[in-house]
C-alpha cells in the first residue's frame, strides 16, 4: 500500500499540470454545453419564427465551439511547454492527413465571408440543384430539385455537400442578385395557321397573366444594381417568333420567381389551349414528314406523323 501511495504521488507530481488541465477542460465543456442548452430552450420558447430560431441556434452553436476551442486551447498550450516543437511537427503532419477536413473548414469560412448563398437560397453546385436548408462547419445540406422530377420541383431527397465544393465547383445562385429568373415557353403552330392572330393571342395572355411580376422585379433589380453590374434593358414579357421544320415557333419569354416556374407554365398553357379552341384557323404543330409524288404530271402531297 505504501509503494502504491508513493507511486501515485510520483505520478501526480509529474503530471499534476496535465491532470488539472484535463479536469478544467471537462468542467469548461460541461458548463458551456449547459449554457448552450439553456439558450436553445429560451430561443425556442420566445420566438415563433422558424428562420429566427434557426439562425439564433446557429449563432449560439458557433459561439459554443469558438469558446471551447479558445478556453481549452489556452489551457493546454500553457501546460505543454517543451512539447511545443513536437506539436508543431505533429500539426504539420495532421494538416497533410486532414487536408479534406481543412478544405471543408476553409469552404465554411468562405461561405460565411463571401456569402455565395445563404440558407433558403436555391442553388446549383456542379450537377446538383436544390434549396439550401442547413449550413454547418464541414458540410451544407440542400433539398434536391429536378433530377427525375419535372420543372425543377422538389424530389424530397436531402443531399449533404462538403463545404470544400464551393472552392472547386461552379456555383449558380437563383437568388444571388434578385429573386427572379428568365423563363421561356415555346408554342409551335403549323405553317398553315394564322400566325398573326396567334401572336396577338399570346401577347394578350402574357399581358394578363404575368405582367405584374415584371413590376416587382424592376424594384429588386434597382436594389441589386447598387451591388452588382446588372442591367436589363427590358423586363416586361415578350413574344418572339421564328420557324422550325414543323411550323412557326413562338417563344414566350418572361421573368418569374424560380419557385413559381411550374405554376406559371400551367396557367399560361391553360390560357393558350383555351384560346386556340376558339380559333379553327390555329393548329398546334408536331413533327411530320411530307411525301410528294407526281400524278399525271401534277405534284400531290401527303403528310404523315413521324
PDB file of N, CA and C in Angstrom, residues 119-216:
ATOM      1  N   UNK A 119     -28.879  30.258 -46.265  1.00  0.00           N
ATOM      2  CA  UNK A 119     -29.971  29.301 -46.050  1.00  0.00           C
ATOM      3  C   UNK A 119     -31.260  29.870 -46.645  1.00  0.00           C
ATOM      4  N   UNK A 120     -31.936  29.052 -47.440  1.00  0.00           N
ATOM      5  CA  UNK A 120     -33.163  29.480 -48.115  1.00  0.00           C
ATOM      6  C   UNK A 120     -32.978  29.725 -49.601  1.00  0.00           C
ATOM      7  N   UNK A 121     -31.734  29.913 -50.051  1.00  0.00           N
ATOM      8  CA  UNK A 121     -31.473  30.147 -51.476  1.00  0.00           C
ATOM      9  C   UNK A 121     -31.599  28.854 -52.270  1.00  0.00           C
ATOM     10  N   UNK A 122     -31.992  28.992 -53.525  1.00  0.00           N
ATOM     11  CA  UNK A 122     -31.977  27.863 -54.470  1.00  0.00           C
ATOM     12  C   UNK A 122     -30.699  27.963 -55.291  1.00  0.00           C
ATOM     13  N   UNK A 123     -29.897  26.902 -55.287  1.00  0.00           N
ATOM     14  CA  UNK A 123     -28.603  26.946 -55.949  1.00  0.00           C
ATOM     15  C   UNK A 123     -28.398  25.710 -56.819  1.00  0.00           C
ATOM     16  N   UNK A 124     -27.389  25.798 -57.683  1.00  0.00           N
ATOM     17  CA  UNK A 124     -26.866  24.636 -58.390  1.00  0.00           C
ATOM     18  C   UNK A 124     -25.362  24.627 -58.181  1.00  0.00           C
ATOM     19  N   UNK A 125     -24.841  23.528 -57.653  1.00  0.00           N
ATOM     20  CA  UNK A 125     -23.400  23.369 -57.473  1.00  0.00           C
ATOM     21  C   UNK A 125     -22.985  22.086 -58.175  1.00  0.00           C
ATOM     22  N   UNK A 126     -22.155  22.225 -59.208  1.00  0.00           N
ATOM     23  CA  UNK A 126     -21.852  21.081 -60.055  1.00  0.00           C
ATOM     24  C   UNK A 126     -23.110  20.654 -60.784  1.00  0.00           C
ATOM     25  N   UNK A 127     -23.478  19.388 -60.646  1.00  0.00           N
ATOM     26  CA  UNK A 127     -24.695  18.867 -61.277  1.00  0.00           C
ATOM     27  C   UNK A 127     -25.884  18.828 -60.323  1.00  0.00           C
ATOM     28  N   UNK A 128     -25.694  19.283 -59.101  1.00  0.00           N
ATOM     29  CA  UNK A 128     -26.733  19.175 -58.070  1.00  0.00           C
ATOM     30  C   UNK A 128     -27.471  20.493 -57.917  1.00  0.00           C
ATOM     31  N   UNK A 129     -28.807  20.420 -57.915  1.00  0.00           N
ATOM     32  CA  UNK A 129     -29.646  21.590 -57.707  1.00  0.00           C
ATOM     33  C   UNK A 129     -30.497  21.379 -56.463  1.00  0.00           C
ATOM     34  N   UNK A 130     -30.764  22.477 -55.749  1.00  0.00           N
ATOM     35  CA  UNK A 130     -31.644  22.344 -54.597  1.00  0.00           C
ATOM     36  C   UNK A 130     -31.739  23.608 -53.778  1.00  0.00           C
ATOM     37  N   UNK A 131     -32.568  23.545 -52.737  1.00  0.00           N
ATOM     38  CA  UNK A 131     -32.768  24.654 -51.808  1.00  0.00           C
ATOM     39  C   UNK A 131     -31.926  24.413 -50.555  1.00  0.00           C
ATOM     40  N   UNK A 132     -31.094  25.386 -50.196  1.00  0.00           N
ATOM     41  CA  UNK A 132     -30.210  25.248 -49.031  1.00  0.00           C
ATOM     42  C   UNK A 132     -31.049  25.298 -47.759  1.00  0.00           C
ATOM     43  N   UNK A 133     -30.911  24.272 -46.920  1.00  0.00           N
ATOM     44  CA  UNK A 133     -31.706  24.206 -45.681  1.00  0.00           C
ATOM     45  C   UNK A 133     -30.836  24.215 -44.426  1.00  0.00           C
ATOM     46  N   UNK A 134     -29.528  23.978 -44.574  1.00  0.00           N
ATOM     47  CA  UNK A 134     -28.674  23.953 -43.386  1.00  0.00           C
ATOM     48  C   UNK A 134     -27.231  24.206 -43.795  1.00  0.00           C
ATOM     49  N   UNK A 135     -26.478  24.853 -42.904  1.00  0.00           N
ATOM     50  CA  UNK A 135     -25.076  25.174 -43.146  1.00  0.00           C
ATOM     51  C   UNK A 135     -24.287  24.871 -41.879  1.00  0.00           C
ATOM     52  N   UNK A 136     -23.311  23.941 -41.996  1.00  0.00           N
ATOM     53  CA  UNK A 136     -22.516  23.532 -40.844  1.00  0.00           C
ATOM     54  C   UNK A 136     -21.029  23.665 -41.151  1.00  0.00           C
ATOM     55  N   UNK A 137     -20.197  23.293 -40.146  1.00  0.00           N
ATOM     56  CA  UNK A 137     -18.754  23.508 -40.248  1.00  0.00           C
ATOM     57  C   UNK A 137     -18.134  22.728 -41.402  1.00  0.00           C
ATOM     58  N   UNK A 138     -18.604  21.498 -41.655  1.00  0.00           N
ATOM     59  CA  UNK A 138     -17.987  20.648 -42.659  1.00  0.00           C
ATOM     60  C   UNK A 138     -18.835  20.444 -43.911  1.00  0.00           C
ATOM     61  N   UNK A 139     -20.120  20.724 -43.837  1.00  0.00           N
ATOM     62  CA  UNK A 139     -20.981  20.486 -44.994  1.00  0.00           C
ATOM     63  C   UNK A 139     -22.231  21.355 -44.907  1.00  0.00           C
ATOM     64  N   UNK A 140     -22.874  21.523 -46.059  1.00  0.00           N
ATOM     65  CA  UNK A 140     -24.192  22.160 -46.072  1.00  0.00           C
ATOM     66  C   UNK A 140     -25.171  21.195 -46.715  1.00  0.00           C
ATOM     67  N   UNK A 141     -26.451  21.380 -46.414  1.00  0.00           N
ATOM     68  CA  UNK A 141     -27.486  20.443 -46.866  1.00  0.00           C
ATOM     69  C   UNK A 141     -28.490  21.164 -47.752  1.00  0.00           C
ATOM     70  N   UNK A 142     -28.925  20.471 -48.796  1.00  0.00           N
ATOM     71  CA  UNK A 142     -29.930  21.030 -49.708  1.00  0.00           C
ATOM     72  C   UNK A 142     -31.025  20.004 -49.955  1.00  0.00           C
ATOM     73  N   UNK A 143     -32.238  20.498 -50.180  1.00  0.00           N
ATOM     74  CA  UNK A 143     -33.339  19.650 -50.632  1.00  0.00           C
ATOM     75  C   UNK A 143     -33.288  19.638 -52.156  1.00  0.00           C
ATOM     76  N   UNK A 144     -33.071  18.470 -52.725  1.00  0.00           N
ATOM     77  CA  UNK A 144     -32.850  18.343 -54.170  1.00  0.00           C
ATOM     78  C   UNK A 144     -34.085  18.735 -54.969  1.00  0.00           C
ATOM     79  N   UNK A 145     -33.852  19.383 -56.115  1.00  0.00           N
ATOM     80  CA  UNK A 145     -34.915  19.663 -57.080  1.00  0.00           C
ATOM     81  C   UNK A 145     -34.505  19.094 -58.430  1.00  0.00           C
ATOM     82  N   UNK A 146     -35.477  18.914 -59.307  1.00  0.00           N
ATOM     83  CA  UNK A 146     -35.179  18.430 -60.648  1.00  0.00           C
ATOM     84  C   UNK A 146     -34.931  16.938 -60.659  1.00  0.00           C
ATOM     85  N   UNK A 147     -33.809  16.530 -61.278  1.00  0.00           N
ATOM     86  CA  UNK A 147     -33.453  15.125 -61.454  1.00  0.00           C
ATOM     87  C   UNK A 147     -34.575  14.409 -62.223  1.00  0.00           C
ATOM     88  N   UNK A 148     -35.307  13.491 -61.595  1.00  0.00           N
ATOM     89  CA  UNK A 148     -36.389  12.798 -62.307  1.00  0.00           C
ATOM     90  C   UNK A 148     -37.725  13.545 -62.219  1.00  0.00           C
ATOM     91  N   UNK A 149     -37.754  14.683 -61.507  1.00  0.00           N
ATOM     92  CA  UNK A 149     -38.985  15.464 -61.340  1.00  0.00           C
ATOM     93  C   UNK A 149     -38.966  16.639 -62.317  1.00  0.00           C
ATOM     94  N   UNK A 150     -40.071  16.882 -62.993  1.00  0.00           N
ATOM     95  CA  UNK A 150     -40.156  17.938 -63.995  1.00  0.00           C
ATOM     96  C   UNK A 150     -40.181  19.325 -63.342  1.00  0.00           C
ATOM     97  N   UNK A 151     -39.763  20.323 -64.133  1.00  0.00           N
ATOM     98  CA  UNK A 151     -39.898  21.745 -63.802  1.00  0.00           C
ATOM     99  C   UNK A 151     -39.190  22.130 -62.502  1.00  0.00           C
ATOM    100  N   UNK A 152     -38.110  21.432 -62.186  1.00  0.00           N
ATOM    101  CA  UNK A 152     -37.285  21.783 -61.031  1.00  0.00           C
ATOM    102  C   UNK A 152     -38.080  21.851 -59.728  1.00  0.00           C
ATOM    103  N   UNK A 153     -38.964  20.891 -59.541  1.00  0.00           N
ATOM    104  CA  UNK A 153     -39.653  20.784 -58.260  1.00  0.00           C
ATOM    105  C   UNK A 153     -38.912  19.795 -57.367  1.00  0.00           C
ATOM    106  N   UNK A 154     -39.243  19.807 -56.087  1.00  0.00           N
ATOM    107  CA  UNK A 154     -38.506  19.031 -55.103  1.00  0.00           C
ATOM    108  C   UNK A 154     -38.680  17.527 -55.308  1.00  0.00           C
ATOM    109  N   UNK A 155     -37.569  16.778 -55.129  1.00  0.00           N
ATOM    110  CA  UNK A 155     -37.628  15.317 -55.144  1.00  0.00           C
ATOM    111  C   UNK A 155     -37.868  14.765 -53.745  1.00  0.00           C
ATOM    112  N   UNK A 156     -37.621  15.607 -52.729  1.00  0.00           N
ATOM    113  CA  UNK A 156     -37.772  15.152 -51.350  1.00  0.00           C
ATOM    114  C   UNK A 156     -36.486  14.626 -50.733  1.00  0.00           C
ATOM    115  N   UNK A 157     -35.451  14.432 -51.556  1.00  0.00           N
ATOM    116  CA  UNK A 157     -34.182  13.941 -51.015  1.00  0.00           C
ATOM    117  C   UNK A 157     -33.358  15.088 -50.442  1.00  0.00           C
ATOM    118  N   UNK A 158     -32.667  14.824 -49.315  1.00  0.00           N
ATOM    119  CA  UNK A 158     -31.734  15.783 -48.740  1.00  0.00           C
ATOM    120  C   UNK A 158     -30.316  15.356 -49.117  1.00  0.00           C
ATOM    121  N   UNK A 159     -29.576  16.261 -49.745  1.00  0.00           N
ATOM    122  CA  UNK A 159     -28.214  15.974 -50.177  1.00  0.00           C
ATOM    123  C   UNK A 159     -27.252  16.800 -49.331  1.00  0.00           C
ATOM    124  N   UNK A 160     -26.250  16.129 -48.777  1.00  0.00           N
ATOM    125  CA  UNK A 160     -25.233  16.793 -47.964  1.00  0.00           C
ATOM    126  C   UNK A 160     -23.990  17.022 -48.822  1.00  0.00           C
ATOM    127  N   UNK A 161     -23.594  18.266 -48.975  1.00  0.00           N
ATOM    128  CA  UNK A 161     -22.481  18.640 -49.846  1.00  0.00           C
ATOM    129  C   UNK A 161     -21.315  19.150 -49.002  1.00  0.00           C
ATOM    130  N   UNK A 162     -20.100  18.591 -49.157  1.00  0.00           N
ATOM    131  CA  UNK A 162     -18.943  19.120 -48.409  1.00  0.00           C
ATOM    132  C   UNK A 162     -18.699  20.586 -48.751  1.00  0.00           C
ATOM    133  N   UNK A 163     -18.355  21.378 -47.743  1.00  0.00           N
ATOM    134  CA  UNK A 163     -18.123  22.810 -47.962  1.00  0.00           C
ATOM    135  C   UNK A 163     -16.997  23.085 -48.945  1.00  0.00           C
ATOM    136  N   UNK A 164     -16.048  22.160 -49.074  1.00  0.00           N
ATOM    137  CA  UNK A 164     -14.919  22.374 -49.983  1.00  0.00           C
ATOM    138  C   UNK A 164     -15.365  22.488 -51.435  1.00  0.00           C
ATOM    139  N   UNK A 165     -16.570  21.997 -51.760  1.00  0.00           N
ATOM    140  CA  UNK A 165     -17.047  22.043 -53.145  1.00  0.00           C
ATOM    141  C   UNK A 165     -17.265  23.466 -53.637  1.00  0.00           C
ATOM    142  N   UNK A 166     -17.534  24.402 -52.720  1.00  0.00           N
ATOM    143  CA  UNK A 166     -17.729  25.789 -53.159  1.00  0.00           C
ATOM    144  C   UNK A 166     -16.426  26.397 -53.676  1.00  0.00           C
ATOM    145  N   UNK A 167     -15.284  25.793 -53.300  1.00  0.00           N
ATOM    146  CA  UNK A 167     -13.986  26.271 -53.770  1.00  0.00           C
ATOM    147  C   UNK A 167     -13.548  25.552 -55.045  1.00  0.00           C
ATOM    148  N   UNK A 168     -14.247  24.456 -55.398  1.00  0.00           N
ATOM    149  CA  UNK A 168     -13.843  23.640 -56.547  1.00  0.00           C
ATOM    150  C   UNK A 168     -14.855  23.680 -57.691  1.00  0.00           C
ATOM    151  N   UNK A 169     -16.137  23.768 -57.353  1.00  0.00           N
ATOM    152  CA  UNK A 169     -17.205  23.670 -58.356  1.00  0.00           C
ATOM    153  C   UNK A 169     -17.792  25.048 -58.667  1.00  0.00           C
ATOM    154  N   UNK A 170     -18.377  25.138 -59.860  1.00  0.00           N
ATOM    155  CA  UNK A 170     -19.140  26.344 -60.202  1.00  0.00           C
ATOM    156  C   UNK A 170     -20.443  26.356 -59.412  1.00  0.00           C
ATOM    157  N   UNK A 171     -20.766  27.505 -58.829  1.00  0.00           N
ATOM    158  CA  UNK A 171     -21.982  27.635 -58.031  1.00  0.00           C
ATOM    159  C   UNK A 171     -22.908  28.661 -58.663  1.00  0.00           C
ATOM    160  N   UNK A 172     -24.121  28.243 -58.984  1.00  0.00           N
ATOM    161  CA  UNK A 172     -25.136  29.153 -59.531  1.00  0.00           C
ATOM    162  C   UNK A 172     -26.198  29.390 -58.476  1.00  0.00           C
ATOM    163  N   UNK A 173     -26.509  30.664 -58.226  1.00  0.00           N
ATOM    164  CA  UNK A 173     -27.493  31.035 -57.215  1.00  0.00           C
ATOM    165  C   UNK A 173     -28.708  31.650 -57.907  1.00  0.00           C
ATOM    166  N   UNK A 174     -29.859  31.011 -57.742  1.00  0.00           N
ATOM    167  CA  UNK A 174     -31.097  31.509 -58.342  1.00  0.00           C
ATOM    168  C   UNK A 174     -31.539  32.818 -57.695  1.00  0.00           C
ATOM    169  N   UNK A 175     -31.050  33.083 -56.480  1.00  0.00           N
ATOM    170  CA  UNK A 175     -31.462  34.278 -55.741  1.00  0.00           C
ATOM    171  C   UNK A 175     -30.274  35.183 -55.424  1.00  0.00           C
ATOM    172  N   UNK A 176     -29.180  35.046 -56.142  1.00  0.00           N
ATOM    173  CA  UNK A 176     -27.963  35.767 -55.806  1.00  0.00           C
ATOM    174  C   UNK A 176     -28.105  37.270 -55.851  1.00  0.00           C
ATOM    175  N   UNK A 177     -28.657  37.799 -56.929  1.00  0.00           N
ATOM    176  CA  UNK A 177     -28.801  39.246 -57.072  1.00  0.00           C
ATOM    177  C   UNK A 177     -30.229  39.682 -56.758  1.00  0.00           C
ATOM    178  N   UNK A 178     -31.193  38.995 -57.356  1.00  0.00           N
ATOM    179  CA  UNK A 178     -32.602  39.266 -57.047  1.00  0.00           C
ATOM    180  C   UNK A 178     -33.388  37.993 -57.300  1.00  0.00           C
ATOM    181  N   UNK A 179     -34.618  37.955 -56.815  1.00  0.00           N
ATOM    182  CA  UNK A 179     -35.379  36.707 -56.730  1.00  0.00           C
ATOM    183  C   UNK A 179     -36.119  36.329 -58.001  1.00  0.00           C
ATOM    184  N   UNK A 180     -35.558  36.635 -59.166  1.00  0.00           N
ATOM    185  CA  UNK A 180     -36.244  36.327 -60.419  1.00  0.00           C
ATOM    186  C   UNK A 180     -35.267  35.754 -61.431  1.00  0.00           C
ATOM    187  N   UNK A 181     -35.779  34.876 -62.297  1.00  0.00           N
ATOM    188  CA  UNK A 181     -35.013  34.342 -63.420  1.00  0.00           C
ATOM    189  C   UNK A 181     -35.871  34.448 -64.680  1.00  0.00           C
ATOM    190  N   UNK A 182     -35.227  34.328 -65.842  1.00  0.00           N
ATOM    191  CA  UNK A 182     -35.967  34.332 -67.105  1.00  0.00           C
ATOM    192  C   UNK A 182     -36.439  32.911 -67.419  1.00  0.00           C
ATOM    193  N   UNK A 183     -37.650  32.824 -67.921  1.00  0.00           N
ATOM    194  CA  UNK A 183     -38.207  31.535 -68.342  1.00  0.00           C
ATOM    195  C   UNK A 183     -38.810  31.688 -69.733  1.00  0.00           C
ATOM    196  N   UNK A 184     -38.817  30.598 -70.508  1.00  0.00           N
ATOM    197  CA  UNK A 184     -39.404  30.629 -71.846  1.00  0.00           C
ATOM    198  C   UNK A 184     -40.344  29.441 -72.031  1.00  0.00           C
ATOM    199  N   UNK A 185     -41.472  29.715 -72.670  1.00  0.00           N
ATOM    200  CA  UNK A 185     -42.422  28.674 -73.070  1.00  0.00           C
ATOM    201  C   UNK A 185     -42.539  28.719 -74.591  1.00  0.00           C
ATOM    202  N   UNK A 186     -42.368  27.583 -75.231  1.00  0.00           N
ATOM    203  CA  UNK A 186     -42.396  27.535 -76.690  1.00  0.00           C
ATOM    204  C   UNK A 186     -43.712  26.939 -77.186  1.00  0.00           C
ATOM    205  N   UNK A 187     -44.326  27.643 -78.120  1.00  0.00           N
ATOM    206  CA  UNK A 187     -45.594  27.219 -78.715  1.00  0.00           C
ATOM    207  C   UNK A 187     -45.363  27.071 -80.222  1.00  0.00           C
ATOM    208  N   UNK A 188     -45.588  25.867 -80.749  1.00  0.00           N
ATOM    209  CA  UNK A 188     -45.331  25.579 -82.167  1.00  0.00           C
ATOM    210  C   UNK A 188     -46.659  25.374 -82.893  1.00  0.00           C
ATOM    211  N   UNK A 189     -46.904  26.163 -83.944  1.00  0.00           N
ATOM    212  CA  UNK A 189     -48.124  26.021 -84.746  1.00  0.00           C
ATOM    213  C   UNK A 189     -47.742  25.633 -86.174  1.00  0.00           C
ATOM    214  N   UNK A 190     -48.708  25.148 -86.932  1.00  0.00           N
ATOM    215  CA  UNK A 190     -48.445  24.725 -88.313  1.00  0.00           C
ATOM    216  C   UNK A 190     -48.226  25.943 -89.212  1.00  0.00           C
ATOM    217  N   UNK A 191     -47.576  25.709 -90.353  1.00  0.00           N
ATOM    218  CA  UNK A 191     -47.355  26.787 -91.313  1.00  0.00           C
ATOM    219  C   UNK A 191     -48.673  27.336 -91.858  1.00  0.00           C
ATOM    220  N   UNK A 192     -49.690  26.478 -91.917  1.00  0.00           N
ATOM    221  CA  UNK A 192     -50.976  26.899 -92.473  1.00  0.00           C
ATOM    222  C   UNK A 192     -51.806  27.715 -91.487  1.00  0.00           C
ATOM    223  N   UNK A 193     -51.401  27.772 -90.227  1.00  0.00           N
ATOM    224  CA  UNK A 193     -52.170  28.508 -89.217  1.00  0.00           C
ATOM    225  C   UNK A 193     -52.012  30.017 -89.407  1.00  0.00           C
ATOM    226  N   UNK A 194     -52.952  30.738 -88.827  1.00  0.00           N
ATOM    227  CA  UNK A 194     -52.914  32.198 -88.868  1.00  0.00           C
ATOM    228  C   UNK A 194     -51.928  32.688 -87.810  1.00  0.00           C
ATOM    229  N   UNK A 195     -50.680  32.961 -88.215  1.00  0.00           N
ATOM    230  CA  UNK A 195     -49.646  33.311 -87.242  1.00  0.00           C
ATOM    231  C   UNK A 195     -49.843  34.717 -86.659  1.00  0.00           C
ATOM    232  N   UNK A 196     -50.465  35.615 -87.448  1.00  0.00           N
ATOM    233  CA  UNK A 196     -50.705  36.971 -86.932  1.00  0.00           C
ATOM    234  C   UNK A 196     -51.694  36.941 -85.758  1.00  0.00           C
ATOM    235  N   UNK A 197     -52.759  36.171 -85.942  1.00  0.00           N
ATOM    236  CA  UNK A 197     -53.740  36.044 -84.860  1.00  0.00           C
ATOM    237  C   UNK A 197     -53.124  35.339 -83.657  1.00  0.00           C
ATOM    238  N   UNK A 198     -52.289  34.342 -83.905  1.00  0.00           N
ATOM    239  CA  UNK A 198     -51.621  33.609 -82.827  1.00  0.00           C
ATOM    240  C   UNK A 198     -50.766  34.543 -81.985  1.00  0.00           C
ATOM    241  N   UNK A 199     -50.034  35.415 -82.675  1.00  0.00           N
ATOM    242  CA  UNK A 199     -49.160  36.333 -81.945  1.00  0.00           C
ATOM    243  C   UNK A 199     -49.975  37.277 -81.059  1.00  0.00           C
ATOM    244  N   UNK A 200     -51.070  37.788 -81.580  1.00  0.00           N
ATOM    245  CA  UNK A 200     -51.912  38.679 -80.783  1.00  0.00           C
ATOM    246  C   UNK A 200     -52.470  37.971 -79.551  1.00  0.00           C
ATOM    247  N   UNK A 201     -52.888  36.708 -79.751  1.00  0.00           N
ATOM    248  CA  UNK A 201     -53.440  35.940 -78.628  1.00  0.00           C
ATOM    249  C   UNK A 201     -52.386  35.732 -77.541  1.00  0.00           C
ATOM    250  N   UNK A 202     -51.190  35.340 -77.950  1.00  0.00           N
ATOM    251  CA  UNK A 202     -50.125  35.079 -76.978  1.00  0.00           C
ATOM    252  C   UNK A 202     -49.714  36.356 -76.244  1.00  0.00           C
ATOM    253  N   UNK A 203     -49.632  37.457 -76.961  1.00  0.00           N
ATOM    254  CA  UNK A 203     -49.262  38.728 -76.321  1.00  0.00           C
ATOM    255  C   UNK A 203     -50.315  39.156 -75.307  1.00  0.00           C
ATOM    256  N   UNK A 204     -51.576  38.905 -75.630  1.00  0.00           N
ATOM    257  CA  UNK A 204     -52.658  39.256 -74.708  1.00  0.00           C
ATOM    258  C   UNK A 204     -52.613  38.366 -73.459  1.00  0.00           C
ATOM    259  N   UNK A 205     -52.341  37.093 -73.639  1.00  0.00           N
ATOM    260  CA  UNK A 205     -52.246  36.165 -72.497  1.00  0.00           C
ATOM    261  C   UNK A 205     -51.100  36.568 -71.579  1.00  0.00           C
ATOM    262  N   UNK A 206     -49.960  36.884 -72.183  1.00  0.00           N
ATOM    263  CA  UNK A 206     -48.792  37.287 -71.404  1.00  0.00           C
ATOM    264  C   UNK A 206     -49.095  38.546 -70.596  1.00  0.00           C
ATOM    265  N   UNK A 207     -49.765  39.495 -71.222  1.00  0.00           N
ATOM    266  CA  UNK A 207     -50.086  40.755 -70.556  1.00  0.00           C
ATOM    267  C   UNK A 207     -51.020  40.534 -69.378  1.00  0.00           C
ATOM    268  N   UNK A 208     -51.971  39.633 -69.538  1.00  0.00           N
ATOM    269  CA  UNK A 208     -52.959  39.398 -68.482  1.00  0.00           C
ATOM    270  C   UNK A 208     -52.414  38.543 -67.345  1.00  0.00           C
ATOM    271  N   UNK A 209     -51.599  37.566 -67.678  1.00  0.00           N
ATOM    272  CA  UNK A 209     -51.209  36.565 -66.682  1.00  0.00           C
ATOM    273  C   UNK A 209     -49.908  36.871 -65.936  1.00  0.00           C
ATOM    274  N   UNK A 210     -48.934  37.522 -66.587  1.00  0.00           N
ATOM    275  CA  UNK A 210     -47.619  37.656 -65.944  1.00  0.00           C
ATOM    276  C   UNK A 210     -47.024  39.055 -66.016  1.00  0.00           C
ATOM    277  N   UNK A 211     -47.794  40.038 -66.416  1.00  0.00           N
ATOM    278  CA  UNK A 211     -47.262  41.405 -66.498  1.00  0.00           C
ATOM    279  C   UNK A 211     -46.869  41.936 -65.127  1.00  0.00           C
ATOM    280  N   UNK A 212     -47.622  41.584 -64.084  1.00  0.00           N
ATOM    281  CA  UNK A 212     -47.400  42.177 -62.759  1.00  0.00           C
ATOM    282  C   UNK A 212     -46.052  41.786 -62.153  1.00  0.00           C
ATOM    283  N   UNK A 213     -45.565  40.575 -62.442  1.00  0.00           N
ATOM    284  CA  UNK A 213     -44.302  40.128 -61.844  1.00  0.00           C
ATOM    285  C   UNK A 213     -43.120  40.960 -62.314  1.00  0.00           C
ATOM    286  N   UNK A 214     -43.187  41.504 -63.528  1.00  0.00           N
ATOM    287  CA  UNK A 214     -42.078  42.314 -64.033  1.00  0.00           C
ATOM    288  C   UNK A 214     -41.940  43.619 -63.257  1.00  0.00           C
ATOM    289  N   UNK A 215     -43.071  44.162 -62.756  1.00  0.00           N
ATOM    290  CA  UNK A 215     -43.002  45.395 -61.955  1.00  0.00           C
ATOM    291  C   UNK A 215     -42.276  45.150 -60.634  1.00  0.00           C
ATOM    292  N   UNK A 216     -42.545  44.000 -60.001  1.00  0.00           N
ATOM    293  CA  UNK A 216     -41.859  43.651 -58.764  1.00  0.00           C
ATOM    294  C   UNK A 216     -40.371  43.414 -59.025  1.00  0.00           C
TER     295      UNK A 216
END
